[in-house]
Amino acid sequence: MIYATGLGRSFKAAAASLFLLAAGAANAQDATPEHLAAARAAIAAIGATNQFDNILPQAAYALKGEMIQKDPNLEALITSTVDNEVLALAARRADLEKEAALVYAKVFSEADLKAIAEFYATETGKKLIKEGPIATRGLIDAANIWQAGIGRDLAANVAAKVKAAAPADPAPAEGAVDPAAAPEAPKQ
């Protein structure tokens, strides 16, 4: 069966972005400032990095929980210290945008990136981003129903054709025991 959630598209995009980041960002270092600007505009238009916005807050929440559990009497100190460090690290979010621009510049031409940004700035592009996950869920539901029907019909069609083509009373295979000729098991 095909399974997905509303976040499925985002996770796929994230995985693809991370793969491309690792695979090709170094070669995009030669991109012109205009090409990188087009990449940043496309990234902003499609919200390519929005899915990563919660990484730092989630890490902070988990760290607070872990540290407070170990030393509950320092809860206020731990909370304020983690919060201050989060604020200090928040500026590093720009590093992700820079790397994402390098990735997109590696994969797409400057003209492609401009076209992507232009499309996603339109009402239709915005609607695709907003409503796309709903359409994807509907498509996945339809594909699951279709898959079940295809599997059912395939099995029924093959069974009917095999039954029609098979000999009416096949002889047992050599060495096979005929269940009608086998002695009954003793009753206990």
C-alpha positions as a LaTeX table, in Angstrom:
\begin{tabular}{lrrr}
\hline
Residue & $x$ (\AA) & $y$ (\AA) & $z$ (\AA) \\
\hline
Met1 & 0.00 & 0.00 & 0.00 \\
Ile2 & 1.02 & 3.58 & $-0.49$ \\
Tyr3 & 1.22 & 5.58 & 2.75 \\
Ala4 & 1.79 & 9.29 & 3.26 \\
Thr5 & 0.82 & 12.15 & 5.48 \\
Gly6 & 0.22 & 15.78 & 4.79 \\
Leu7 & 3.85 & 16.30 & 5.58 \\
Gly8 & 4.96 & 13.62 & 3.13 \\
Arg9 & 5.67 & 16.14 & 0.38 \\
Ser10 & 7.64 & 18.30 & 2.80 \\
Phe11 & 9.72 & 15.38 & 4.01 \\
Lys12 & 10.46 & 14.33 & 0.44 \\
Ala13 & 11.48 & 17.86 & $-0.43$ \\
Ala14 & 13.64 & 18.04 & 2.69 \\
Ala15 & 15.33 & 14.75 & 1.90 \\
Ala16 & 15.94 & 15.82 & $-1.68$ \\
Ser17 & 17.27 & 19.19 & $-0.53$ \\
Leu18 & 19.63 & 17.62 & 1.96 \\
Phe19 & 20.87 & 15.13 & $-0.63$ \\
Leu20 & 21.46 & 17.89 & $-3.16$ \\
Leu21 & 23.14 & 19.98 & $-0.50$ \\
Ala22 & 25.61 & 17.22 & 0.24 \\
Ala23 & 26.10 & 16.23 & $-3.38$ \\
Gly24 & 26.43 & 19.50 & $-5.19$ \\
Ala25 & 26.79 & 22.64 & $-3.14$ \\
Ala26 & 30.53 & 22.75 & $-3.55$ \\
Asn27 & 30.25 & 23.00 & $-7.35$ \\
Ala28 & 27.74 & 25.84 & $-7.06$ \\
Gln29 & 30.36 & 28.04 & $-5.42$ \\
Asp30 & 31.00 & 29.44 & $-8.92$ \\
Ala31 & 27.42 & 30.72 & $-9.26$ \\
Thr32 & 27.11 & 34.40 & $-10.00$ \\
Pro33 & 25.54 & 36.72 & $-7.44$ \\
Glu34 & 22.55 & 37.07 & $-9.79$ \\
His35 & 22.16 & 33.28 & $-9.97$ \\
Leu36 & 22.29 & 33.01 & $-6.18$ \\
Ala37 & 19.78 & 35.86 & $-5.84$ \\
Ala38 & 17.44 & 34.00 & $-8.20$ \\
Ala39 & 17.94 & 30.86 & $-6.12$ \\
Arg40 & 17.09 & 32.75 & $-2.91$ \\
Ala41 & 13.96 & 34.19 & $-4.54$ \\
Ala42 & 12.83 & 30.73 & $-5.69$ \\
Ile43 & 13.53 & 29.24 & $-2.26$ \\
Ala44 & 11.51 & 32.01 & $-0.61$ \\
Ala45 & 8.66 & 31.62 & $-3.10$ \\
Ile46 & 8.30 & 27.88 & $-2.54$ \\
Gly47 & 9.13 & 27.98 & 1.15 \\
Ala48 & 11.81 & 25.33 & 0.60 \\
Thr49 & 13.48 & 25.88 & 3.95 \\
Asn50 & 10.39 & 26.65 & 6.03 \\
Gln51 & 10.16 & 23.03 & 7.12 \\
Phe52 & 13.42 & 23.48 & 9.03 \\
Asp53 & 12.21 & 26.42 & 11.12 \\
Asn54 & 11.37 & 24.22 & 14.10 \\
Ile55 & 14.74 & 22.48 & 14.37 \\
Leu56 & 16.28 & 24.91 & 16.86 \\
Pro57 & 13.12 & 25.33 & 19.01 \\
Gln58 & 12.64 & 21.55 & 19.12 \\
Ala59 & 16.27 & 21.02 & 20.10 \\
Ala60 & 15.90 & 23.64 & 22.84 \\
Tyr61 & 12.68 & 22.06 & 24.14 \\
Ala62 & 14.28 & 18.61 & 24.25 \\
Leu63 & 17.42 & 19.93 & 25.95 \\
Lys64 & 15.40 & 21.78 & 28.57 \\
Gly65 & 13.38 & 18.67 & 29.33 \\
Glu66 & 16.46 & 16.49 & 29.62 \\
Met67 & 18.40 & 18.91 & 31.81 \\
Ile68 & 15.44 & 19.80 & 34.06 \\
Gln69 & 14.68 & 16.12 & 34.56 \\
Lys70 & 18.25 & 15.58 & 35.75 \\
Asp71 & 18.28 & 18.66 & 37.98 \\
Pro72 & 14.76 & 20.05 & 38.62 \\
Asn73 & 15.93 & 22.57 & 41.19 \\
Leu74 & 17.77 & 24.45 & 38.41 \\
Glu75 & 14.75 & 24.78 & 36.13 \\
Ala76 & 14.76 & 28.58 & 35.98 \\
Leu77 & 18.51 & 28.74 & 35.32 \\
Ile78 & 18.34 & 25.99 & 32.69 \\
Thr79 & 15.37 & 27.61 & 30.94 \\
Ser80 & 16.93 & 31.07 & 30.77 \\
Thr81 & 20.32 & 29.72 & 29.69 \\
Val82 & 18.85 & 27.57 & 26.93 \\
Asp83 & 16.64 & 30.45 & 25.76 \\
Asn84 & 19.65 & 32.81 & 25.60 \\
Glu85 & 21.69 & 30.26 & 23.66 \\
Val86 & 18.81 & 29.72 & 21.23 \\
Leu87 & 18.69 & 33.44 & 20.55 \\
Ala88 & 22.45 & 33.48 & 19.96 \\
Leu89 & 22.23 & 30.54 & 17.55 \\
Ala90 & 19.17 & 31.83 & 15.66 \\
Ala91 & 21.39 & 33.99 & 13.48 \\
Arg92 & 22.88 & 30.81 & 12.03 \\
Arg93 & 19.57 & 30.20 & 10.23 \\
Ala94 & 21.00 & 32.40 & 7.46 \\
Asp95 & 23.67 & 29.73 & 6.88 \\
Leu96 & 20.94 & 27.29 & 5.84 \\
Glu97 & 19.52 & 29.84 & 3.40 \\
Lys98 & 22.98 & 30.34 & 1.89 \\
Glu99 & 23.54 & 26.61 & 1.51 \\
Ala100 & 20.05 & 26.12 & 0.07 \\
Ala101 & 20.74 & 28.84 & $-2.51$ \\
Leu102 & 23.96 & 27.06 & $-3.49$ \\
Val103 & 22.06 & 23.78 & $-3.88$ \\
Tyr104 & 19.33 & 25.32 & $-6.01$ \\
Ala105 & 21.90 & 27.23 & $-8.09$ \\
Lys106 & 23.66 & 23.93 & $-8.77$ \\
Val107 & 20.47 & 22.18 & $-9.91$ \\
Phe108 & 18.60 & 24.99 & $-11.70$ \\
Ser109 & 19.69 & 27.63 & $-14.16$ \\
Glu110 & 19.19 & 31.28 & $-13.30$ \\
Ala111 & 16.32 & 31.43 & $-15.83$ \\
Asp112 & 14.69 & 28.35 & $-14.27$ \\
Leu113 & 14.92 & 29.86 & $-10.81$ \\
Lys114 & 13.37 & 33.12 & $-11.98$ \\
Ala115 & 10.51 & 31.20 & $-13.62$ \\
Ile116 & 9.98 & 29.15 & $-10.44$ \\
Ala117 & 9.87 & 32.29 & $-8.29$ \\
Glu118 & 7.52 & 34.02 & $-10.73$ \\
Phe119 & 5.12 & 31.08 & $-10.85$ \\
Tyr120 & 4.98 & 30.56 & $-7.09$ \\
Ala121 & 4.41 & 34.28 & $-6.57$ \\
Thr122 & 1.17 & 34.00 & $-8.59$ \\
Glu123 & $-2.16$ & 33.15 & $-6.98$ \\
Thr124 & $-2.05$ & 29.74 & $-8.69$ \\
Gly125 & 1.45 & 29.06 & $-7.36$ \\
Lys126 & 0.44 & 30.11 & $-3.85$ \\
Lys127 & $-2.65$ & 27.90 & $-4.09$ \\
Leu128 & $-0.50$ & 24.95 & $-5.22$ \\
Ile129 & 1.70 & 25.34 & $-2.16$ \\
Lys130 & $-1.30$ & 25.70 & 0.16 \\
Glu131 & $-3.64$ & 23.11 & $-1.35$ \\
Gly132 & $-1.09$ & 20.73 & $-2.87$ \\
Pro133 & $-0.84$ & 18.53 & 0.23 \\
Ile134 & $-4.63$ & 18.12 & 0.27 \\
Ala135 & $-4.60$ & 17.08 & $-3.39$ \\
Thr136 & $-1.70$ & 14.72 & $-2.68$ \\
Arg137 & $-3.60$ & 13.04 & 0.17 \\
Gly138 & $-6.61$ & 12.61 & $-2.11$ \\
Leu139 & $-4.42$ & 11.17 & $-4.83$ \\
Ile140 & $-2.82$ & 8.74 & $-2.38$ \\
Asp141 & $-6.26$ & 7.64 & $-1.16$ \\
Ala142 & $-7.38$ & 7.11 & $-4.77$ \\
Ala143 & $-4.18$ & 5.18 & $-5.55$ \\
Asn144 & $-4.70$ & 2.93 & $-2.51$ \\
Ile145 & $-8.26$ & 2.14 & $-3.60$ \\
Trp146 & $-7.10$ & 1.57 & $-7.18$ \\
Gln147 & $-4.25$ & $-0.67$ & $-5.98$ \\
Ala148 & $-6.63$ & $-2.81$ & $-3.92$ \\
Gly149 & $-9.01$ & $-3.16$ & $-6.87$ \\
Ile150 & $-6.23$ & $-4.03$ & $-9.30$ \\
Gly151 & $-4.84$ & $-6.65$ & $-6.89$ \\
Arg152 & $-8.27$ & $-8.14$ & $-6.31$ \\
Asp153 & $-9.12$ & $-8.23$ & $-10.03$ \\
Leu154 & $-5.70$ & $-9.65$ & $-10.96$ \\
Ala155 & $-6.06$ & $-12.47$ & $-8.45$ \\
Ala156 & $-9.64$ & $-13.24$ & $-9.53$ \\
Asn157 & $-8.80$ & $-13.16$ & $-13.25$ \\
Val158 & $-5.73$ & $-15.36$ & $-12.88$ \\
Ala159 & $-7.58$ & $-17.84$ & $-10.63$ \\
Ala160 & $-10.43$ & $-18.12$ & $-13.15$ \\
Lys161 & $-8.08$ & $-18.62$ & $-16.09$ \\
Val162 & $-5.92$ & $-21.15$ & $-14.27$ \\
Lys163 & $-9.02$ & $-23.07$ & $-13.20$ \\
Ala164 & $-10.38$ & $-23.04$ & $-16.76$ \\
Ala165 & $-7.08$ & $-24.14$ & $-18.28$ \\
Ala166 & $-6.16$ & $-26.76$ & $-15.66$ \\
Pro167 & $-7.09$ & $-30.40$ & $-16.31$ \\
Ala168 & $-10.38$ & $-31.41$ & $-14.68$ \\
Asp169 & $-8.89$ & $-34.21$ & $-12.58$ \\
Pro170 & $-5.13$ & $-33.78$ & $-12.51$ \\
Ala171 & $-3.04$ & $-36.82$ & $-11.75$ \\
Pro172 & $-1.01$ & $-36.45$ & $-8.57$ \\
Ala173 & 2.58 & $-35.42$ & $-9.07$ \\
Glu174 & 5.16 & $-38.18$ & $-8.89$ \\
Gly175 & 5.93 & $-38.98$ & $-5.27$ \\
Ala176 & 2.91 & $-37.02$ & $-4.02$ \\
Val177 & 0.57 & $-38.74$ & $-1.62$ \\
Asp178 & $-3.05$ & $-38.91$ & $-2.72$ \\
Pro179 & $-5.04$ & $-37.64$ & 0.30 \\
Ala180 & $-7.90$ & $-40.00$ & $-0.54$ \\
Ala181 & $-5.54$ & $-43.00$ & $-0.43$ \\
Ala182 & $-3.76$ & $-41.98$ & 2.75 \\
Pro183 & $-4.71$ & $-43.92$ & 5.86 \\
Glu184 & $-6.68$ & $-42.08$ & 8.49 \\
Ala185 & $-4.85$ & $-40.94$ & 11.55 \\
Pro186 & $-5.73$ & $-42.99$ & 14.62 \\
Lys187 & $-8.34$ & $-41.36$ & 16.85 \\
Gln188 & $-7.29$ & $-40.56$ & 20.34 \\
\hline
\end{tabular}
